[in-house]
Amino acid sequence: MNPYRRAFVDVLHSLDNAARAAGRPAAARLLAVSKTRTAGEVAALAELGQKAFGENYVQEAAGKIAALAGLGLEWHLIGHLQSNKANEAARLFDWVQTVDRPKLATALARHRPDGSPPLNVLLQVNIDDEASKHGCRPDDIQALAEAVAAEPRLVLRGLMAIPAPHADPERRRPAFARMRGLFERLRESHPQADTLSMGMSDDFAVAIAEGATMVRIGSALFGPRPPKETA
Ligand SMILES: *Cc1c(COP(=O)(O)O)cnc(C)c1O
C-alpha cells in the first residue's frame, strides 16, 4: 500500500474544489515539494502519478535527480540560488522559480546545455518587501523579464512569491491579490507567461482563489518535516 495515496488524493481533491469555488476552468498545477525527503519517498509519490517536484537546495536535489533519472520527472528549483551554483542548477533542473536578478538569468542561460530544451524561468517577487527575503521588487519585474526574454536558452513562464508568514492564511490574501495584478501586467508584454506560482500547504486555497496557477505543497503530501537544524 502506497503511504502517500490518501494524502495525494485529498490534495488533488482540494485543488479541484478550490478551482471550482473560484470559478476557474482548471485546477492549479501541483508541485510536490520534496525537500528533506528521500529519493525513495519521491519515487513513492511519483508512482501515484505525480511528475513535478520542487527542491530548495541544488546539492540536495542532485542526488535525487540522479537516482530517479529513469522516471521522467520534472524538477523545479524553489530555493534561493547563488550565482556560483548557476552552472549546476542550469544542468539539473527543468524550471528555476527563483530568478531575482539579471546576473543570475545571464549565468543560467550561459550554462544551460545545448542539448537540453530552454530552461523554464519564474521571477521571484518579494511581494511583502521583507528585508529577510529574496526576490525582486515589483518595480524591477519588467526589466528582469526583458533580461530573461533576451536569452534564447531561457523561457519566461511567469512569477513566483512567498508572502510573509501569518498564523492566519487569510492575512496573506492581499499579497496574493497584488501578485495576480503583477502577473496580469507581465502578460501584457509577455503573453507566453502562463504560470503564477504561489500557495503552500496551509494557504493554497486562498492563493488559488486569488489566481495561482501552480501551488507548491510539501507537508500536506509527505507529512510534517522534521524541525530545521539551522535557522
Ligand atoms: C518548503 C516550501 C514549500 C512547501 O511548504 P509546505 O508548507 O510544506 O507545503 C513551498 N514553497 C517553498 C519556496 C518552500 O521552501
JSON list of C-alpha atoms and ligand atoms in Angstrom, two decimals:
[
{"chain": "A", "resi": 1, "resn": "MET", "atom": "CA", "xyz": [0.00, 0.00, 0.00]},
{"chain": "A", "resi": 2, "resn": "ASN", "atom": "CA", "xyz": [1.43, 3.36, -1.03]},
{"chain": "A", "resi": 3, "resn": "PRO", "atom": "CA", "xyz": [1.89, 5.51, 2.12]},
{"chain": "A", "resi": 4, "resn": "TYR", "atom": "CA", "xyz": [1.01, 8.74, 0.29]},
{"chain": "A", "resi": 5, "resn": "ARG", "atom": "CA", "xyz": [-2.10, 7.64, -1.58]},
{"chain": "A", "resi": 6, "resn": "ARG", "atom": "CA", "xyz": [-4.57, 9.09, 0.88]},
{"chain": "A", "resi": 7, "resn": "ALA", "atom": "CA", "xyz": [-2.83, 12.47, 1.17]},
{"chain": "A", "resi": 8, "resn": "PHE", "atom": "CA", "xyz": [-2.29, 12.71, -2.59]},
{"chain": "A", "resi": 9, "resn": "VAL", "atom": "CA", "xyz": [-5.94, 12.03, -3.38]},
{"chain": "A", "resi": 10, "resn": "ASP", "atom": "CA", "xyz": [-7.02, 14.51, -0.69]},
{"chain": "A", "resi": 11, "resn": "VAL", "atom": "CA", "xyz": [-4.76, 17.26, -2.04]},
{"chain": "A", "resi": 12, "resn": "LEU", "atom": "CA", "xyz": [-5.91, 16.75, -5.65]},
{"chain": "A", "resi": 13, "resn": "HIS", "atom": "CA", "xyz": [-9.47, 16.86, -4.41]},
{"chain": "A", "resi": 14, "resn": "SER", "atom": "CA", "xyz": [-8.84, 20.12, -2.55]},
{"chain": "A", "resi": 15, "resn": "LEU", "atom": "CA", "xyz": [-7.23, 21.65, -5.65]},
{"chain": "A", "resi": 16, "resn": "ASP", "atom": "CA", "xyz": [-10.31, 20.76, -7.70]},
{"chain": "A", "resi": 17, "resn": "ASN", "atom": "CA", "xyz": [-12.63, 22.20, -5.07]},
{"chain": "A", "resi": 18, "resn": "ALA", "atom": "CA", "xyz": [-10.61, 25.39, -4.79]},
{"chain": "A", "resi": 19, "resn": "ALA", "atom": "CA", "xyz": [-10.68, 25.87, -8.57]},
{"chain": "A", "resi": 20, "resn": "ARG", "atom": "CA", "xyz": [-14.40, 25.28, -8.69]},
{"chain": "A", "resi": 21, "resn": "ALA", "atom": "CA", "xyz": [-15.05, 27.66, -5.80]},
{"chain": "A", "resi": 22, "resn": "ALA", "atom": "CA", "xyz": [-13.00, 30.30, -7.63]},
{"chain": "A", "resi": 23, "resn": "GLY", "atom": "CA", "xyz": [-14.88, 29.68, -10.89]},
{"chain": "A", "resi": 24, "resn": "ARG", "atom": "CA", "xyz": [-11.68, 28.63, -12.64]},
{"chain": "A", "resi": 25, "resn": "PRO", "atom": "CA", "xyz": [-11.83, 26.14, -15.52]},
{"chain": "A", "resi": 26, "resn": "ALA", "atom": "CA", "xyz": [-8.79, 24.07, -14.49]},
{"chain": "A", "resi": 27, "resn": "ALA", "atom": "CA", "xyz": [-7.20, 23.07, -11.21]},
{"chain": "A", "resi": 28, "resn": "ALA", "atom": "CA", "xyz": [-3.87, 24.66, -10.29]},
{"chain": "A", "resi": 29, "resn": "ARG", "atom": "CA", "xyz": [-0.82, 22.58, -11.16]},
{"chain": "A", "resi": 30, "resn": "LEU", "atom": "CA", "xyz": [0.58, 20.68, -8.21]},
{"chain": "A", "resi": 31, "resn": "LEU", "atom": "CA", "xyz": [4.29, 20.97, -7.47]},
{"chain": "A", "resi": 32, "resn": "ALA", "atom": "CA", "xyz": [5.22, 18.41, -4.80]},
{"chain": "A", "resi": 33, "resn": "VAL", "atom": "CA", "xyz": [7.89, 19.95, -2.56]},
{"chain": "A", "resi": 34, "resn": "SER", "atom": "CA", "xyz": [10.34, 17.18, -1.74]},
{"chain": "A", "resi": 35, "resn": "LYS", "atom": "CA", "xyz": [12.99, 18.99, 0.34]},
{"chain": "A", "resi": 36, "resn": "THR", "atom": "CA", "xyz": [14.24, 16.77, 3.21]},
{"chain": "A", "resi": 37, "resn": "ARG", "atom": "CA", "xyz": [12.52, 13.73, 1.61]},
{"chain": "A", "resi": 38, "resn": "THR", "atom": "CA", "xyz": [14.49, 10.77, 0.32]},
{"chain": "A", "resi": 39, "resn": "ALA", "atom": "CA", "xyz": [14.60, 9.55, -3.26]},
{"chain": "A", "resi": 40, "resn": "GLY", "atom": "CA", "xyz": [12.52, 6.58, -2.13]},
{"chain": "A", "resi": 41, "resn": "GLU", "atom": "CA", "xyz": [9.81, 8.87, -0.78]},
{"chain": "A", "resi": 42, "resn": "VAL", "atom": "CA", "xyz": [9.79, 10.84, -4.02]},
{"chain": "A", "resi": 43, "resn": "ALA", "atom": "CA", "xyz": [9.54, 7.61, -6.01]},
{"chain": "A", "resi": 44, "resn": "ALA", "atom": "CA", "xyz": [6.52, 6.53, -3.95]},
{"chain": "A", "resi": 45, "resn": "LEU", "atom": "CA", "xyz": [4.68, 9.75, -4.78]},
{"chain": "A", "resi": 46, "resn": "ALA", "atom": "CA", "xyz": [5.76, 9.52, -8.43]},
{"chain": "A", "resi": 47, "resn": "GLU", "atom": "CA", "xyz": [4.23, 6.04, -8.56]},
{"chain": "A", "resi": 48, "resn": "LEU", "atom": "CA", "xyz": [0.85, 7.65, -7.88]},
{"chain": "A", "resi": 49, "resn": "GLY", "atom": "CA", "xyz": [1.23, 9.83, -10.96]},
{"chain": "A", "resi": 50, "resn": "GLN", "atom": "CA", "xyz": [2.90, 12.96, -9.57]},
{"chain": "A", "resi": 51, "resn": "LYS", "atom": "CA", "xyz": [5.52, 14.23, -12.04]},
{"chain": "A", "resi": 52, "resn": "ALA", "atom": "CA", "xyz": [6.65, 17.68, -10.86]},
{"chain": "A", "resi": 53, "resn": "PHE", "atom": "CA", "xyz": [8.85, 18.03, -7.76]},
{"chain": "A", "resi": 54, "resn": "GLY", "atom": "CA", "xyz": [10.35, 21.10, -6.08]},
{"chain": "A", "resi": 55, "resn": "GLU", "atom": "CA", "xyz": [13.68, 21.26, -4.26]},
{"chain": "A", "resi": 56, "resn": "ASN", "atom": "CA", "xyz": [15.27, 24.08, -2.26]},
{"chain": "A", "resi": 57, "resn": "TYR", "atom": "CA", "xyz": [18.94, 23.17, -2.45]},
{"chain": "A", "resi": 58, "resn": "VAL", "atom": "CA", "xyz": [20.97, 22.29, -5.54]},
{"chain": "A", "resi": 59, "resn": "GLN", "atom": "CA", "xyz": [23.20, 19.87, -3.64]},
{"chain": "A", "resi": 60, "resn": "GLU", "atom": "CA", "xyz": [20.33, 18.01, -2.02]},
{"chain": "A", "resi": 61, "resn": "ALA", "atom": "CA", "xyz": [18.47, 17.79, -5.31]},
{"chain": "A", "resi": 62, "resn": "ALA", "atom": "CA", "xyz": [21.43, 16.49, -7.31]},
{"chain": "A", "resi": 63, "resn": "GLY", "atom": "CA", "xyz": [21.44, 13.05, -5.68]},
{"chain": "A", "resi": 64, "resn": "LYS", "atom": "CA", "xyz": [17.69, 12.57, -6.00]},
{"chain": "A", "resi": 65, "resn": "ILE", "atom": "CA", "xyz": [17.61, 13.72, -9.62]},
{"chain": "A", "resi": 66, "resn": "ALA", "atom": "CA", "xyz": [20.37, 11.26, -10.49]},
{"chain": "A", "resi": 67, "resn": "ALA", "atom": "CA", "xyz": [18.76, 8.42, -8.53]},
{"chain": "A", "resi": 68, "resn": "LEU", "atom": "CA", "xyz": [15.37, 8.94, -10.19]},
{"chain": "A", "resi": 69, "resn": "ALA", "atom": "CA", "xyz": [16.57, 9.80, -13.69]},
{"chain": "A", "resi": 70, "resn": "GLY", "atom": "CA", "xyz": [14.58, 6.99, -15.29]},
{"chain": "A", "resi": 71, "resn": "LEU", "atom": "CA", "xyz": [11.19, 8.18, -14.06]},
{"chain": "A", "resi": 72, "resn": "GLY", "atom": "CA", "xyz": [10.72, 11.15, -16.38]},
{"chain": "A", "resi": 73, "resn": "LEU", "atom": "CA", "xyz": [10.17, 13.60, -13.52]},
{"chain": "A", "resi": 74, "resn": "GLU", "atom": "CA", "xyz": [10.18, 17.40, -13.85]},
{"chain": "A", "resi": 75, "resn": "TRP", "atom": "CA", "xyz": [12.39, 19.19, -11.31]},
{"chain": "A", "resi": 76, "resn": "HIS", "atom": "CA", "xyz": [11.87, 22.76, -10.09]},
{"chain": "A", "resi": 77, "resn": "LEU", "atom": "CA", "xyz": [14.34, 24.76, -8.02]},
{"chain": "A", "resi": 78, "resn": "ILE", "atom": "CA", "xyz": [12.32, 26.77, -5.49]},
{"chain": "A", "resi": 79, "resn": "GLY", "atom": "CA", "xyz": [15.10, 27.85, -3.11]},
{"chain": "A", "resi": 80, "resn": "HIS", "atom": "CA", "xyz": [17.41, 30.83, -3.38]},
{"chain": "A", "resi": 81, "resn": "LEU", "atom": "CA", "xyz": [20.14, 30.32, -5.96]},
{"chain": "A", "resi": 82, "resn": "GLN", "atom": "CA", "xyz": [23.64, 31.73, -5.56]},
{"chain": "A", "resi": 83, "resn": "SER", "atom": "CA", "xyz": [25.32, 32.69, -8.81]},
{"chain": "A", "resi": 84, "resn": "ASN", "atom": "CA", "xyz": [28.17, 30.24, -8.19]},
{"chain": "A", "resi": 85, "resn": "LYS", "atom": "CA", "xyz": [25.62, 27.39, -8.27]},
{"chain": "A", "resi": 86, "resn": "ALA", "atom": "CA", "xyz": [24.00, 28.56, -11.51]},
{"chain": "A", "resi": 87, "resn": "ASN", "atom": "CA", "xyz": [26.13, 26.20, -13.57]},
{"chain": "A", "resi": 88, "resn": "GLU", "atom": "CA", "xyz": [24.91, 23.10, -11.75]},
{"chain": "A", "resi": 89, "resn": "ALA", "atom": "CA", "xyz": [21.33, 24.34, -11.48]},
{"chain": "A", "resi": 90, "resn": "ALA", "atom": "CA", "xyz": [21.14, 25.03, -15.22]},
{"chain": "A", "resi": 91, "resn": "ARG", "atom": "CA", "xyz": [22.13, 21.43, -15.92]},
{"chain": "A", "resi": 92, "resn": "LEU", "atom": "CA", "xyz": [19.95, 19.71, -13.33]},
{"chain": "A", "resi": 93, "resn": "PHE", "atom": "CA", "xyz": [16.62, 21.49, -13.29]},
{"chain": "A", "resi": 94, "resn": "ASP", "atom": "CA", "xyz": [13.75, 21.89, -15.74]},
{"chain": "A", "resi": 95, "resn": "TRP", "atom": "CA", "xyz": [12.49, 25.03, -14.01]},
{"chain": "A", "resi": 96, "resn": "VAL", "atom": "CA", "xyz": [14.12, 27.65, -11.79]},
{"chain": "A", "resi": 97, "resn": "GLN", "atom": "CA", "xyz": [11.44, 29.58, -9.88]},
{"chain": "A", "resi": 98, "resn": "THR", "atom": "CA", "xyz": [13.76, 31.91, -8.00]},
{"chain": "A", "resi": 99, "resn": "VAL", "atom": "CA", "xyz": [15.35, 34.17, -10.61]},
{"chain": "A", "resi": 100, "resn": "ASP", "atom": "CA", "xyz": [15.52, 37.60, -8.96]},
{"chain": "A", "resi": 101, "resn": "ARG", "atom": "CA", "xyz": [18.38, 39.44, -10.67]},
{"chain": "A", "resi": 102, "resn": "PRO", "atom": "CA", "xyz": [19.62, 39.86, -14.26]},
{"chain": "A", "resi": 103, "resn": "LYS", "atom": "CA", "xyz": [23.05, 38.48, -13.43]},
{"chain": "A", "resi": 104, "resn": "LEU", "atom": "CA", "xyz": [21.51, 35.17, -12.40]},
{"chain": "A", "resi": 105, "resn": "ALA", "atom": "CA", "xyz": [19.48, 34.98, -15.62]},
{"chain": "A", "resi": 106, "resn": "THR", "atom": "CA", "xyz": [22.65, 35.52, -17.65]},
{"chain": "A", "resi": 107, "resn": "ALA", "atom": "CA", "xyz": [24.54, 32.86, -15.70]},
{"chain": "A", "resi": 108, "resn": "LEU", "atom": "CA", "xyz": [21.73, 30.29, -16.08]},
{"chain": "A", "resi": 109, "resn": "ALA", "atom": "CA", "xyz": [21.49, 30.96, -19.82]},
{"chain": "A", "resi": 110, "resn": "ARG", "atom": "CA", "xyz": [25.23, 30.62, -20.28]},
{"chain": "A", "resi": 111, "resn": "HIS", "atom": "CA", "xyz": [25.30, 27.24, -18.56]},
{"chain": "A", "resi": 112, "resn": "ARG", "atom": "CA", "xyz": [22.12, 25.68, -19.95]},
{"chain": "A", "resi": 113, "resn": "PRO", "atom": "CA", "xyz": [23.39, 22.74, -22.03]},
{"chain": "A", "resi": 114, "resn": "ASP", "atom": "CA", "xyz": [22.77, 22.96, -25.78]},
{"chain": "A", "resi": 115, "resn": "GLY", "atom": "CA", "xyz": [21.18, 19.53, -25.87]},
{"chain": "A", "resi": 116, "resn": "SER", "atom": "CA", "xyz": [18.51, 20.47, -23.30]},
{"chain": "A", "resi": 117, "resn": "PRO", "atom": "CA", "xyz": [15.33, 22.40, -24.02]},
{"chain": "A", "resi": 118, "resn": "PRO", "atom": "CA", "xyz": [15.34, 26.03, -22.82]},
{"chain": "A", "resi": 119, "resn": "LEU", "atom": "CA", "xyz": [15.18, 26.36, -19.03]},
{"chain": "A", "resi": 120, "resn": "ASN", "atom": "CA", "xyz": [11.77, 27.45, -17.71]},
{"chain": "A", "resi": 121, "resn": "VAL", "atom": "CA", "xyz": [12.11, 30.52, -15.51]},
{"chain": "A", "resi": 122, "resn": "LEU", "atom": "CA", "xyz": [9.87, 32.21, -12.95]},
{"chain": "A", "resi": 123, "resn": "LEU", "atom": "CA", "xyz": [10.76, 35.58, -11.48]},
{"chain": "A", "resi": 124, "resn": "GLN", "atom": "CA", "xyz": [10.64, 35.55, -7.69]},
{"chain": "A", "resi": 125, "resn": "VAL", "atom": "CA", "xyz": [8.97, 38.66, -6.30]},
{"chain": "A", "resi": 126, "resn": "ASN", "atom": "CA", "xyz": [9.49, 39.91, -2.75]},
{"chain": "A", "resi": 127, "resn": "ILE", "atom": "CA", "xyz": [5.82, 40.80, -2.50]},
{"chain": "A", "resi": 128, "resn": "ASP", "atom": "CA", "xyz": [5.78, 41.89, 1.14]},
{"chain": "A", "resi": 129, "resn": "ASP", "atom": "CA", "xyz": [9.03, 43.83, 0.87]},
{"chain": "A", "resi": 130, "resn": "GLU", "atom": "CA", "xyz": [10.66, 41.80, 3.62]},
{"chain": "A", "resi": 131, "resn": "ALA", "atom": "CA", "xyz": [14.28, 42.58, 4.34]},
{"chain": "A", "resi": 132, "resn": "SER", "atom": "CA", "xyz": [14.94, 38.90, 5.08]},
{"chain": "A", "resi": 133, "resn": "LYS", "atom": "CA", "xyz": [13.52, 37.61, 1.81]},
{"chain": "A", "resi": 134, "resn": "HIS", "atom": "CA", "xyz": [14.98, 37.13, -1.61]},
{"chain": "A", "resi": 135, "resn": "GLY", "atom": "CA", "xyz": [13.11, 38.19, -4.71]},
{"chain": "A", "resi": 136, "resn": "CYS", "atom": "CA", "xyz": [12.99, 41.29, -6.86]},
{"chain": "A", "resi": 137, "resn": "ARG", "atom": "CA", "xyz": [10.92, 44.35, -6.08]},
{"chain": "A", "resi": 138, "resn": "PRO", "atom": "CA", "xyz": [7.67, 44.66, -8.02]},
{"chain": "A", "resi": 139, "resn": "ASP", "atom": "CA", "xyz": [9.14, 47.69, -9.82]},
{"chain": "A", "resi": 140, "resn": "ASP", "atom": "CA", "xyz": [12.00, 45.55, -11.13]},
{"chain": "A", "resi": 141, "resn": "ILE", "atom": "CA", "xyz": [9.84, 42.86, -12.77]},
{"chain": "A", "resi": 142, "resn": "GLN", "atom": "CA", "xyz": [9.68, 44.46, -16.18]},
{"chain": "A", "resi": 143, "resn": "ALA", "atom": "CA", "xyz": [13.44, 44.91, -16.60]},
{"chain": "A", "resi": 144, "resn": "LEU", "atom": "CA", "xyz": [14.13, 41.43, -15.27]},
{"chain": "A", "resi": 145, "resn": "ALA", "atom": "CA", "xyz": [11.53, 39.97, -17.64]},
{"chain": "A", "resi": 146, "resn": "GLU", "atom": "CA", "xyz": [13.31, 41.65, -20.56]},
{"chain": "A", "resi": 147, "resn": "ALA", "atom": "CA", "xyz": [16.62, 40.19, -19.42]},
{"chain": "A", "resi": 148, "resn": "VAL", "atom": "CA", "xyz": [15.16, 36.67, -19.33]},
{"chain": "A", "resi": 149, "resn": "ALA", "atom": "CA", "xyz": [13.28, 37.08, -22.61]},
{"chain": "A", "resi": 150, "resn": "ALA", "atom": "CA", "xyz": [16.50, 38.17, -24.33]},
{"chain": "A", "resi": 151, "resn": "GLU", "atom": "CA", "xyz": [18.10, 34.79, -23.57]},
{"chain": "A", "resi": 152, "resn": "PRO", "atom": "CA", "xyz": [17.29, 32.04, -26.11]},
{"chain": "A", "resi": 153, "resn": "ARG", "atom": "CA", "xyz": [18.31, 29.37, -23.59]},
{"chain": "A", "resi": 154, "resn": "LEU", "atom": "CA", "xyz": [15.65, 30.59, -21.12]},
{"chain": "A", "resi": 155, "resn": "VAL", "atom": "CA", "xyz": [11.88, 30.81, -21.41]},
{"chain": "A", "resi": 156, "resn": "LEU", "atom": "CA", "xyz": [9.95, 33.19, -19.19]},
{"chain": "A", "resi": 157, "resn": "ARG", "atom": "CA", "xyz": [6.99, 31.32, -17.70]},
{"chain": "A", "resi": 158, "resn": "GLY", "atom": "CA", "xyz": [5.77, 33.77, -15.04]},
{"chain": "A", "resi": 159, "resn": "LEU", "atom": "CA", "xyz": [6.09, 34.80, -11.41]},
{"chain": "A", "resi": 160, "resn": "MET", "atom": "CA", "xyz": [6.60, 33.16, -8.02]},
{"chain": "A", "resi": 161, "resn": "ALA", "atom": "CA", "xyz": [6.16, 34.53, -4.50]},
{"chain": "A", "resi": 162, "resn": "ILE", "atom": "CA", "xyz": [6.37, 33.52, -0.85]},
{"chain": "A", "resi": 163, "resn": "PRO", "atom": "CA", "xyz": [4.26, 36.02, 1.13]},
{"chain": "A", "resi": 164, "resn": "ALA", "atom": "CA", "xyz": [5.18, 36.96, 4.70]},
{"chain": "A", "resi": 165, "resn": "PRO", "atom": "CA", "xyz": [4.18, 34.31, 7.24]},
{"chain": "A", "resi": 166, "resn": "HIS", "atom": "CA", "xyz": [0.98, 34.91, 9.20]},
{"chain": "A", "resi": 167, "resn": "ALA", "atom": "CA", "xyz": [-0.71, 32.43, 11.51]},
{"chain": "A", "resi": 168, "resn": "ASP", "atom": "CA", "xyz": [-3.95, 33.18, 9.67]},
{"chain": "A", "resi": 169, "resn": "PRO", "atom": "CA", "xyz": [-3.59, 32.44, 5.92]},
{"chain": "A", "resi": 170, "resn": "GLU", "atom": "CA", "xyz": [-6.37, 34.94, 5.21]},
{"chain": "A", "resi": 171, "resn": "ARG", "atom": "CA", "xyz": [-3.86, 37.67, 6.08]},
{"chain": "A", "resi": 172, "resn": "ARG", "atom": "CA", "xyz": [-1.83, 36.59, 3.04]},
{"chain": "A", "resi": 173, "resn": "ARG", "atom": "CA", "xyz": [-4.74, 37.24, 0.68]},
{"chain": "A", "resi": 174, "resn": "PRO", "atom": "CA", "xyz": [-3.79, 40.87, -0.14]},
{"chain": "A", "resi": 175, "resn": "ALA", "atom": "CA", "xyz": [-0.26, 39.79, -1.12]},
{"chain": "A", "resi": 176, "resn": "PHE", "atom": "CA", "xyz": [-1.66, 37.06, -3.38]},
{"chain": "A", "resi": 177, "resn": "ALA", "atom": "CA", "xyz": [-4.01, 39.58, -4.96]},
{"chain": "A", "resi": 178, "resn": "ARG", "atom": "CA", "xyz": [-1.13, 42.00, -5.62]},
{"chain": "A", "resi": 179, "resn": "MET", "atom": "CA", "xyz": [0.78, 39.15, -7.26]},
{"chain": "A", "resi": 180, "resn": "ARG", "atom": "CA", "xyz": [-2.12, 38.49, -9.57]},
{"chain": "A", "resi": 181, "resn": "GLY", "atom": "CA", "xyz": [-2.12, 42.13, -10.64]},
{"chain": "A", "resi": 182, "resn": "LEU", "atom": "CA", "xyz": [1.61, 41.99, -11.34]},
{"chain": "A", "resi": 183, "resn": "PHE", "atom": "CA", "xyz": [1.17, 38.74, -13.28]},
{"chain": "A", "resi": 184, "resn": "GLU", "atom": "CA", "xyz": [-1.57, 40.24, -15.43]},
{"chain": "A", "resi": 185, "resn": "ARG", "atom": "CA", "xyz": [0.60, 43.24, -16.17]},
{"chain": "A", "resi": 186, "resn": "LEU", "atom": "CA", "xyz": [3.52, 40.98, -17.09]},
{"chain": "A", "resi": 187, "resn": "ARG", "atom": "CA", "xyz": [1.31, 39.08, -19.51]},
{"chain": "A", "resi": 188, "resn": "GLU", "atom": "CA", "xyz": [0.55, 42.27, -21.43]},
{"chain": "A", "resi": 189, "resn": "SER", "atom": "CA", "xyz": [4.17, 42.39, -22.61]},
{"chain": "A", "resi": 190, "resn": "HIS", "atom": "CA", "xyz": [4.96, 38.65, -22.30]},
{"chain": "A", "resi": 191, "resn": "PRO", "atom": "CA", "xyz": [1.80, 36.76, -23.23]},
{"chain": "A", "resi": 192, "resn": "GLN", "atom": "CA", "xyz": [3.55, 33.37, -23.15]},
{"chain": "A", "resi": 193, "resn": "ALA", "atom": "CA", "xyz": [3.94, 33.71, -19.35]},
{"chain": "A", "resi": 194, "resn": "ASP", "atom": "CA", "xyz": [1.37, 31.23, -18.09]},
{"chain": "A", "resi": 195, "resn": "THR", "atom": "CA", "xyz": [2.40, 30.43, -14.52]},
{"chain": "A", "resi": 196, "resn": "LEU", "atom": "CA", "xyz": [1.73, 32.16, -11.22]},
{"chain": "A", "resi": 197, "resn": "SER", "atom": "CA", "xyz": [3.36, 30.03, -8.51]},
{"chain": "A", "resi": 198, "resn": "MET", "atom": "CA", "xyz": [2.03, 30.79, -5.03]},
{"chain": "A", "resi": 199, "resn": "GLY", "atom": "CA", "xyz": [0.38, 28.93, -2.18]},
{"chain": "A", "resi": 200, "resn": "MET", "atom": "CA", "xyz": [1.72, 26.20, 0.12]},
{"chain": "A", "resi": 201, "resn": "SER", "atom": "CA", "xyz": [0.14, 23.56, 2.36]},
{"chain": "A", "resi": 202, "resn": "ASP", "atom": "CA", "xyz": [-1.57, 25.99, 4.72]},
{"chain": "A", "resi": 203, "resn": "ASP", "atom": "CA", "xyz": [-2.75, 28.65, 2.27]},
{"chain": "A", "resi": 204, "resn": "PHE", "atom": "CA", "xyz": [-3.18, 27.14, -1.19]},
{"chain": "A", "resi": 205, "resn": "ALA", "atom": "CA", "xyz": [-6.96, 27.60, -1.20]},
{"chain": "A", "resi": 206, "resn": "VAL", "atom": "CA", "xyz": [-6.55, 31.35, -0.65]},
{"chain": "A", "resi": 207, "resn": "ALA", "atom": "CA", "xyz": [-3.79, 31.50, -3.29]},
{"chain": "A", "resi": 208, "resn": "ILE", "atom": "CA", "xyz": [-5.95, 29.69, -5.85]},
{"chain": "A", "resi": 209, "resn": "ALA", "atom": "CA", "xyz": [-8.88, 31.98, -5.12]},
{"chain": "A", "resi": 210, "resn": "GLU", "atom": "CA", "xyz": [-6.55, 34.89, -5.93]},
{"chain": "A", "resi": 211, "resn": "GLY", "atom": "CA", "xyz": [-5.26, 33.41, -9.17]},
{"chain": "A", "resi": 212, "resn": "ALA", "atom": "CA", "xyz": [-2.46, 30.89, -8.51]},
{"chain": "A", "resi": 213, "resn": "THR", "atom": "CA", "xyz": [-1.93, 28.52, -11.45]},
{"chain": "A", "resi": 214, "resn": "MET", "atom": "CA", "xyz": [0.67, 26.44, -9.59]},
{"chain": "A", "resi": 215, "resn": "VAL", "atom": "CA", "xyz": [0.82, 25.58, -5.89]},
{"chain": "A", "resi": 216, "resn": "ARG", "atom": "CA", "xyz": [3.89, 24.25, -4.06]},
{"chain": "A", "resi": 217, "resn": "ILE", "atom": "CA", "xyz": [2.89, 21.67, -1.48]},
{"chain": "A", "resi": 218, "resn": "GLY", "atom": "CA", "xyz": [5.16, 19.69, 0.81]},
{"chain": "A", "resi": 219, "resn": "SER", "atom": "CA", "xyz": [3.87, 18.75, 4.24]},
{"chain": "A", "resi": 220, "resn": "ALA", "atom": "CA", "xyz": [0.25, 18.18, 3.18]},
{"chain": "A", "resi": 221, "resn": "LEU", "atom": "CA", "xyz": [1.56, 15.43, 0.87]},
{"chain": "A", "resi": 222, "resn": "PHE", "atom": "CA", "xyz": [4.53, 13.96, 2.69]},
{"chain": "A", "resi": 223, "resn": "GLY", "atom": "CA", "xyz": [3.61, 14.72, 6.30]},
{"chain": "A", "resi": 224, "resn": "PRO", "atom": "CA", "xyz": [5.30, 17.23, 8.64]},
{"chain": "A", "resi": 225, "resn": "ARG", "atom": "CA", "xyz": [9.00, 17.93, 8.13]},
{"chain": "A", "resi": 226, "resn": "PRO", "atom": "CA", "xyz": [11.43, 17.42, 10.99]},
{"chain": "A", "resi": 227, "resn": "PRO", "atom": "CA", "xyz": [12.40, 20.74, 12.62]},
{"chain": "A", "resi": 228, "resn": "LYS", "atom": "CA", "xyz": [15.27, 22.58, 10.90]},
{"chain": "A", "resi": 229, "resn": "GLU", "atom": "CA", "xyz": [18.73, 22.04, 12.33]},
{"chain": "A", "resi": 230, "resn": "THR", "atom": "CA", "xyz": [19.85, 25.53, 11.42]},
{"chain": "A", "resi": 231, "resn": "ALA", "atom": "CA", "xyz": [17.82, 28.67, 11.08]},
{"chain": "B", "resi": 1, "resn": "LIG", "atom": "C1", "xyz": [9.04, 24.28, 1.81]},
{"chain": "B", "resi": 1, "resn": "LIG", "atom": "C2", "xyz": [8.46, 25.14, 0.73]},
{"chain": "B", "resi": 1, "resn": "LIG", "atom": "C3", "xyz": [7.15, 24.94, 0.27]},
{"chain": "B", "resi": 1, "resn": "LIG", "atom": "C4", "xyz": [6.21, 23.89, 0.81]},
{"chain": "B", "resi": 1, "resn": "LIG", "atom": "O1", "xyz": [5.86, 24.15, 2.12]},
{"chain": "B", "resi": 1, "resn": "LIG", "atom": "P1", "xyz": [4.75, 23.25, 2.88]},
{"chain": "B", "resi": 1, "resn": "LIG", "atom": "O2", "xyz": [4.28, 24.12, 3.96]},
{"chain": "B", "resi": 1, "resn": "LIG", "atom": "O3", "xyz": [5.45, 22.03, 3.35]},
{"chain": "B", "resi": 1, "resn": "LIG", "atom": "O4", "xyz": [3.70, 22.92, 1.89]},
{"chain": "B", "resi": 1, "resn": "LIG", "atom": "C5", "xyz": [6.71, 25.75, -0.77]},
{"chain": "B", "resi": 1, "resn": "LIG", "atom": "N1", "xyz": [7.48, 26.71, -1.30]},
{"chain": "B", "resi": 1, "resn": "LIG", "atom": "C6", "xyz": [8.74, 26.94, -0.87]},
{"chain": "B", "resi": 1, "resn": "LIG", "atom": "C7", "xyz": [9.54, 28.02, -1.51]},
{"chain": "B", "resi": 1, "resn": "LIG", "atom": "C8", "xyz": [9.27, 26.17, 0.16]},
{"chain": "B", "resi": 1, "resn": "LIG", "atom": "O5", "xyz": [10.51, 26.41, 0.60]}
]
